Amino acid sequence: MTVFGIAHVQIAITPGGEDIARGFYRDLLGLRELDKPESLRDRGGAWFQCGMQEIHCGVEDVVALTRRHPALLVDGLDELKARLEAAAIRTEVDRQLPGYRRFYALDPFGNRLEFLERE
């Protein structure tokens, strides 16, 4: 048995938040929305392609604030940071990792996201 990758990460959105999630993940970050399988559509939510992986926005009544987060590799880190800030999304620069530049932001539901670019 071998674990050879991550298929998707799931983050939480509040009931009825699909259009807000689309506005952030599809329109602001530029991720392609995926069709959910028919067998899961009644649960709500939205799925997005993120490189070879997926981000699944699953519906929960309460989105718990936490420091846990997915880290997304990007190119054009400075342009992304400026685009998020222009959309009134607060960003936070933290200690840098060797070989990367990075910052954090919260999506409209309070999910913490890390954005990294290789130096």
PDB file of C-alpha atoms in Angstrom, residues 10-22 25 43-46 48 56-63 107-111:
ATOM      1  CA  GLN A  10     -12.348  20.213   1.982  1.00  0.00           C
ATOM      2  CA  ILE A  11     -13.063  23.555   3.554  1.00  0.00           C
ATOM      3  CA  ALA A  12     -16.313  24.779   5.057  1.00  0.00           C
ATOM      4  CA  ILE A  13     -18.836  27.260   3.730  1.00  0.00           C
ATOM      5  CA  THR A  14     -22.112  28.255   5.346  1.00  0.00           C
ATOM      6  CA  PRO A  15     -25.503  27.132   3.994  1.00  0.00           C
ATOM      7  CA  GLY A  16     -26.382  29.043   0.826  1.00  0.00           C
ATOM      8  CA  GLY A  17     -22.795  30.272   0.431  1.00  0.00           C
ATOM      9  CA  GLU A  18     -22.116  28.676  -2.952  1.00  0.00           C
ATOM     10  CA  ASP A  19     -22.277  31.935  -4.922  1.00  0.00           C
ATOM     11  CA  ILE A  20     -19.951  33.638  -2.441  1.00  0.00           C
ATOM     12  CA  ALA A  21     -17.540  30.684  -2.761  1.00  0.00           C
ATOM     13  CA  ARG A  22     -17.714  30.966  -6.559  1.00  0.00           C
ATOM     14  CA  TYR A  25     -12.447  30.725  -5.590  1.00  0.00           C
ATOM     15  CA  ARG A  43     -25.547  18.364  -0.120  1.00  0.00           C
ATOM     16  CA  GLY A  44     -24.801  21.752  -1.670  1.00  0.00           C
ATOM     17  CA  GLY A  45     -21.326  23.213  -1.792  1.00  0.00           C
ATOM     18  CA  ALA A  46     -18.982  23.747  -4.732  1.00  0.00           C
ATOM     19  CA  PHE A  48     -12.849  23.736  -7.735  1.00  0.00           C
ATOM     20  CA  HIS A  56     -14.182  21.062  -2.054  1.00  0.00           C
ATOM     21  CA  CYS A  57     -16.319  23.680  -0.324  1.00  0.00           C
ATOM     22  CA  GLY A  58     -18.625  21.664   1.921  1.00  0.00           C
ATOM     23  CA  VAL A  59     -21.646  23.113   3.711  1.00  0.00           C
ATOM     24  CA  GLU A  60     -21.549  23.385   7.507  1.00  0.00           C
ATOM     25  CA  ASP A  61     -23.757  25.451   9.793  1.00  0.00           C
ATOM     26  CA  VAL A  62     -20.753  27.044  11.490  1.00  0.00           C
ATOM     27  CA  VAL A  63     -17.293  27.626  10.040  1.00  0.00           C
ATOM     28  CA  ASP A 107     -11.723  33.551   2.461  1.00  0.00           C
ATOM     29  CA  PRO A 108     -15.210  35.104   2.940  1.00  0.00           C
ATOM     30  CA  PHE A 109     -16.125  32.274   5.352  1.00  0.00           C
ATOM     31  CA  GLY A 110     -13.071  32.659   7.587  1.00  0.00           C
ATOM     32  CA  ASN A 111     -11.043  29.748   6.167  1.00  0.00           C
TER      33      ASN A 111
END
